[in-house]
PDB file of C-alpha atoms in Angstrom:
ATOM      1  CA  UNK A 140      22.926  45.575  62.479  1.00 34.00           C
ATOM      2  CA  UNK A 141      24.607  42.211  62.681  1.00 33.00           C
ATOM      3  CA  UNK A 142      26.031  42.201  59.167  1.00 34.00           C
ATOM      4  CA  UNK A 143      28.558  44.473  57.549  1.00 39.00           C
ATOM      5  CA  UNK A 144      27.053  47.354  55.558  1.00 46.00           C
ATOM      6  CA  UNK A 145      26.275  46.299  52.005  1.00 49.00           C
ATOM      7  CA  UNK A 146      27.221  48.730  49.279  1.00 51.00           C
ATOM      8  CA  UNK A 147      25.784  46.531  46.548  1.00 60.00           C
ATOM      9  CA  UNK A 148      23.073  48.206  44.561  1.00 72.00           C
ATOM     10  CA  UNK A 149      23.969  51.730  45.669  1.00 94.00           C
ATOM     11  CA  UNK A 150      24.552  53.767  42.508  1.00 97.00           C
ATOM     12  CA  UNK A 151      27.156  56.478  42.403  1.00 98.00           C
ATOM     13  CA  UNK A 152      27.618  58.836  39.472  1.00 98.00           C
ATOM     14  CA  UNK A 153      31.032  60.284  38.643  1.00 98.00           C
ATOM     15  CA  UNK A 154      31.035  63.323  36.342  1.00 98.00           C
ATOM     16  CA  UNK A 155      34.490  64.322  35.119  1.00 97.00           C
ATOM     17  CA  UNK A 156      35.944  65.222  31.735  1.00 96.00           C
ATOM     18  CA  UNK A 157      39.189  63.412  32.644  1.00 96.00           C
ATOM     19  CA  UNK A 158      39.080  59.746  31.666  1.00 96.00           C
ATOM     20  CA  UNK A 159      41.840  59.070  34.221  1.00 96.00           C
ATOM     21  CA  UNK A 160      39.785  60.485  37.092  1.00 96.00           C
ATOM     22  CA  UNK A 161      36.638  58.683  35.920  1.00 97.00           C
ATOM     23  CA  UNK A 162      38.513  55.392  35.653  1.00 97.00           C
ATOM     24  CA  UNK A 163      40.216  55.781  39.071  1.00 97.00           C
ATOM     25  CA  UNK A 164      36.909  56.555  40.769  1.00 98.00           C
ATOM     26  CA  UNK A 165      35.213  53.672  38.955  1.00 98.00           C
ATOM     27  CA  UNK A 166      37.883  51.201  40.108  1.00 98.00           C
ATOM     28  CA  UNK A 167      37.827  52.405  43.739  1.00 97.00           C
ATOM     29  CA  UNK A 168      34.026  52.421  43.949  1.00 98.00           C
ATOM     30  CA  UNK A 169      33.479  49.146  42.066  1.00 97.00           C
ATOM     31  CA  UNK A 170      35.987  47.329  44.283  1.00 96.00           C
ATOM     32  CA  UNK A 171      33.978  48.529  47.290  1.00 96.00           C
ATOM     33  CA  UNK A 172      30.798  47.059  45.791  1.00 96.00           C
ATOM     34  CA  UNK A 173      29.109  50.180  44.432  1.00 97.00           C
ATOM     35  CA  UNK A 174      27.413  50.424  41.035  1.00 97.00           C
ATOM     36  CA  UNK A 175      29.121  53.210  39.115  1.00 98.00           C
ATOM     37  CA  UNK A 176      27.672  55.427  36.399  1.00 98.00           C
ATOM     38  CA  UNK A 177      30.161  57.569  34.489  1.00 98.00           C
ATOM     39  CA  UNK A 178      29.519  60.857  32.706  1.00 98.00           C
ATOM     40  CA  UNK A 179      31.986  62.928  30.675  1.00 96.00           C
ATOM     41  CA  UNK A 180      30.401  66.316  31.361  1.00 96.00           C
ATOM     42  CA  UNK A 181      27.334  68.018  32.765  1.00 96.00           C
ATOM     43  CA  UNK A 182      25.185  67.448  29.702  1.00 95.00           C
ATOM     44  CA  UNK A 183      26.075  63.749  29.645  1.00 96.00           C
ATOM     45  CA  UNK A 184      25.260  63.535  33.371  1.00 97.00           C
ATOM     46  CA  UNK A 185      21.895  65.256  33.028  1.00 95.00           C
ATOM     47  CA  UNK A 186      20.975  62.835  30.228  1.00 94.00           C
ATOM     48  CA  UNK A 187      21.897  59.814  32.405  1.00 97.00           C
ATOM     49  CA  UNK A 188      20.687  60.866  35.850  1.00 97.00           C
ATOM     50  CA  UNK A 189      17.012  60.170  35.165  1.00 94.00           C
ATOM     51  CA  UNK A 190      17.736  56.638  33.925  1.00 95.00           C
ATOM     52  CA  UNK A 191      20.101  55.641  36.730  1.00 97.00           C
ATOM     53  CA  UNK A 192      18.838  57.480  39.850  1.00 96.00           C
ATOM     54  CA  UNK A 193      22.221  57.726  41.621  1.00 98.00           C
ATOM     55  CA  UNK A 194      22.301  57.846  45.433  1.00 97.00           C
ATOM     56  CA  UNK A 195      25.335  60.155  45.326  1.00 98.00           C
ATOM     57  CA  UNK A 196      27.084  62.232  42.657  1.00 98.00           C
ATOM     58  CA  UNK A 197      30.732  63.273  42.369  1.00 98.00           C
ATOM     59  CA  UNK A 198      31.021  66.265  40.047  1.00 98.00           C
ATOM     60  CA  UNK A 199      34.161  67.872  38.656  1.00 96.00           C
ATOM     61  CA  UNK A 200      34.140  71.676  38.639  1.00 95.00           C
ATOM     62  CA  UNK A 201      36.207  72.497  35.558  1.00 93.00           C
ATOM     63  CA  UNK A 202      34.476  70.902  32.567  1.00 94.00           C
ATOM     64  CA  UNK A 203      33.722  72.123  29.052  1.00 91.00           C
ATOM     65  CA  UNK A 204      30.205  73.145  27.958  1.00 90.00           C
ATOM     66  CA  UNK A 205      28.525  72.915  31.388  1.00 94.00           C
ATOM     67  CA  UNK A 206      30.794  73.325  34.421  1.00 94.00           C
ATOM     68  CA  UNK A 207      30.351  71.585  37.754  1.00 96.00           C
ATOM     69  CA  UNK A 208      28.714  74.559  39.464  1.00 96.00           C
ATOM     70  CA  UNK A 209      26.072  74.797  36.728  1.00 96.00           C
ATOM     71  CA  UNK A 210      25.561  71.018  36.726  1.00 97.00           C
ATOM     72  CA  UNK A 211      25.154  70.922  40.514  1.00 97.00           C
ATOM     73  CA  UNK A 212      22.718  73.863  40.452  1.00 97.00           C
ATOM     74  CA  UNK A 213      20.576  72.132  37.802  1.00 97.00           C
ATOM     75  CA  UNK A 214      20.520  68.872  39.780  1.00 97.00           C
ATOM     76  CA  UNK A 215      19.554  70.734  42.953  1.00 97.00           C
ATOM     77  CA  UNK A 216      16.727  72.574  41.135  1.00 96.00           C
ATOM     78  CA  UNK A 217      15.208  69.244  40.077  1.00 95.00           C
ATOM     79  CA  UNK A 218      12.270  68.185  42.250  1.00 95.00           C
ATOM     80  CA  UNK A 219      13.224  64.557  41.673  1.00 96.00           C
ATOM     81  CA  UNK A 220      16.949  64.791  42.473  1.00 96.00           C
ATOM     82  CA  UNK A 221      17.380  67.809  44.773  1.00 95.00           C
ATOM     83  CA  UNK A 222      17.995  65.547  47.799  1.00 96.00           C
ATOM     84  CA  UNK A 223      20.822  63.590  46.127  1.00 97.00           C
ATOM     85  CA  UNK A 224      24.173  64.618  47.668  1.00 97.00           C
ATOM     86  CA  UNK A 225      26.517  66.226  45.118  1.00 98.00           C
ATOM     87  CA  UNK A 226      30.203  66.265  46.064  1.00 97.00           C
ATOM     88  CA  UNK A 227      32.393  68.633  44.083  1.00 96.00           C
ATOM     89  CA  UNK A 228      35.740  67.424  42.731  1.00 95.00           C
ATOM     90  CA  UNK A 229      38.501  69.903  41.958  1.00 90.00           C
ATOM     91  CA  UNK A 230      42.241  70.201  41.693  1.00 88.00           C
ATOM     92  CA  UNK A 231      41.888  73.652  43.292  1.00 80.00           C
ATOM     93  CA  UNK A 232      41.537  73.812  47.062  1.00 75.00           C
ATOM     94  CA  UNK A 233      40.593  77.440  47.564  1.00 78.00           C
ATOM     95  CA  UNK A 234      38.083  78.890  49.982  1.00 84.00           C
ATOM     96  CA  UNK A 235      36.291  80.674  47.129  1.00 87.00           C
ATOM     97  CA  UNK A 236      35.789  77.396  45.254  1.00 85.00           C
ATOM     98  CA  UNK A 237      34.444  75.678  48.363  1.00 86.00           C
ATOM     99  CA  UNK A 238      32.082  78.578  49.078  1.00 90.00           C
ATOM    100  CA  UNK A 239      30.824  78.672  45.502  1.00 90.00           C
ATOM    101  CA  UNK A 240      30.193  74.922  45.631  1.00 91.00           C
ATOM    102  CA  UNK A 241      28.197  75.330  48.833  1.00 92.00           C
ATOM    103  CA  UNK A 242      26.184  78.159  47.260  1.00 94.00           C
ATOM    104  CA  UNK A 243      24.969  75.902  44.431  1.00 95.00           C
ATOM    105  CA  UNK A 244      24.026  73.159  46.874  1.00 96.00           C
ATOM    106  CA  UNK A 245      26.993  70.798  46.992  1.00 96.00           C
ATOM    107  CA  UNK A 246      27.285  68.645  50.116  1.00 95.00           C
ATOM    108  CA  UNK A 247      31.079  68.509  50.220  1.00 94.00           C
ATOM    109  CA  UNK A 248      34.277  69.260  48.350  1.00 93.00           C
ATOM    110  CA  UNK A 249      36.966  66.698  47.517  1.00 93.00           C
ATOM    111  CA  UNK A 250      40.357  67.755  46.218  1.00 92.00           C
ATOM    112  CA  UNK A 251      41.921  65.852  43.301  1.00 92.00           C
ATOM    113  CA  UNK A 252      43.861  63.690  43.170  1.00 91.00           C
ATOM    114  CA  UNK A 253      41.807  61.823  45.773  1.00 94.00           C
ATOM    115  CA  UNK A 254      42.825  58.620  47.500  1.00 95.00           C
ATOM    116  CA  UNK A 255      40.704  55.485  47.617  1.00 97.00           C
ATOM    117  CA  UNK A 256      40.229  56.016  51.356  1.00 97.00           C
ATOM    118  CA  UNK A 257      39.086  59.639  51.042  1.00 96.00           C
ATOM    119  CA  UNK A 258      36.679  58.774  48.216  1.00 97.00           C
ATOM    120  CA  UNK A 259      35.109  55.876  50.106  1.00 97.00           C
ATOM    121  CA  UNK A 260      34.961  57.877  53.358  1.00 96.00           C
ATOM    122  CA  UNK A 261      33.051  60.624  51.521  1.00 96.00           C
ATOM    123  CA  UNK A 262      30.605  58.043  50.141  1.00 96.00           C
ATOM    124  CA  UNK A 263      30.028  56.528  53.594  1.00 95.00           C
ATOM    125  CA  UNK A 264      29.548  59.929  55.181  1.00 95.00           C
ATOM    126  CA  UNK A 265      27.033  61.184  52.617  1.00 95.00           C
ATOM    127  CA  UNK A 266      25.020  57.996  52.147  1.00 92.00           C
ATOM    128  CA  UNK A 267      24.592  57.290  55.847  1.00 84.00           C
ATOM    129  CA  UNK A 268      26.502  54.002  55.715  1.00 77.00           C
ATOM    130  CA  UNK A 269      28.633  54.784  58.757  1.00 59.00           C
ATOM    131  CA  UNK A 270      31.920  53.021  59.356  1.00 46.00           C
TER     132      UNK A 270
END
């Protein structure tokens, strides 16, 4: 490829009940040229996913009503969206949490608070955009 990788048009969904986390992720991703879709919880995400067809999903674990594990499992059970990478977000960095995320089909686990660099590196890694 002779041009730099273009992020434009690639949709990324961020599911988190914290407005601060959603806003931080939105700023980091938008500045890098990604289209960002925000969801406040699992139910909100499931309502929006069909309309927006995200290429990648960041999903908080601890959310009211429908937690991140349940949300990820439902996305992975969908014939239409099972191939979309789901990256779990959590303030906990335990082995059990990582294992449980892997069991429901998550592609990776990112600890909050995340940096701009770690967020964008995770996007590049899981969307095949390289360096």
